[in-house]
Amino acid sequence: LWVSLSGNKGDRLSYTLRNALGQEQLSKDLGAQGSTWKGALDLSGLSTGVYFLEVIGNDQRTTKRVTKY
């Protein structure tokens, strides 16, 4: 899964991927970033289903639904 995260220069970014039961599957603290971070999340070890990607940057939190087929 390719991900592009945008924020203000110097923002601390992190993400957590949770399954439908709310159990943490992946998590990473990306530290202080420039305006954009691009990277891949390896979902190969996860079962098919619905997941929720929570992205945290300074005082903002966003959650996106991800479906693995």
C-alpha atoms as one frame of an Amber mdcrd trajectory, in Angstrom:
protein
   0.000   0.000   0.000   1.575   3.263  -1.119   0.946   6.195   1.211   1.621
   9.904   0.871   1.289  12.015   4.026   1.318  15.802   3.948   1.875  18.222
   6.783   3.716  21.352   7.717   7.487  21.325   7.615   8.824  19.998  10.904
   5.563  18.245  11.899   5.945  14.933  13.729   4.044  12.259  11.837   3.068
   8.750  12.852   0.640   6.116  11.671  -1.148   3.096  13.102  -3.004   0.439
  11.112  -5.748  -1.361  13.043  -8.005  -4.245  12.075 -11.811  -4.108  12.336
 -11.571  -5.200  15.995  -9.297  -2.246  16.814  -6.181  -4.380  17.248  -2.933
  -2.703  16.188  -1.370  -4.405  13.164   1.327  -1.892  12.112   2.640   1.257
  13.722   5.474   3.655  13.009   6.666   7.008  14.313   8.081   8.892  11.340
   9.494  11.730  13.454   9.770  15.289  12.171   9.194  15.455   8.432   9.383
  17.912   5.598   6.105  18.851   3.977   5.456  15.333   2.564   6.352  11.733
   3.443   5.894   8.976   0.869   6.350   5.301   1.574   4.945   1.806   1.336
   3.164  -0.159   4.034   3.768  -3.894   3.751   0.377  -5.582   4.153   1.526
  -8.959   2.815   1.413 -10.602   6.252  -2.145  -9.459   6.950  -5.367 -11.318
   6.211  -7.872  -9.964   3.711 -10.390  -7.616   5.270 -11.033  -4.068   6.395
  -8.400  -2.029   8.235  -8.224   1.533   9.498  -5.146   3.694   8.938  -4.851
   6.401  11.578  -2.410   9.216  10.808  -1.336  11.630  13.531   0.454  14.899
  12.788   0.937  17.398  15.620  -2.584  18.092  16.908  -4.477  16.481  14.014
  -5.716  12.918  13.686  -7.189  11.408  10.503  -8.484   7.886   9.940  -8.942
   6.263   6.531 -10.530   2.920   5.724  -8.339   0.414   3.841  -9.620  -2.815
   2.295  -7.179  -5.625   1.564  -8.340  -8.138  -1.050
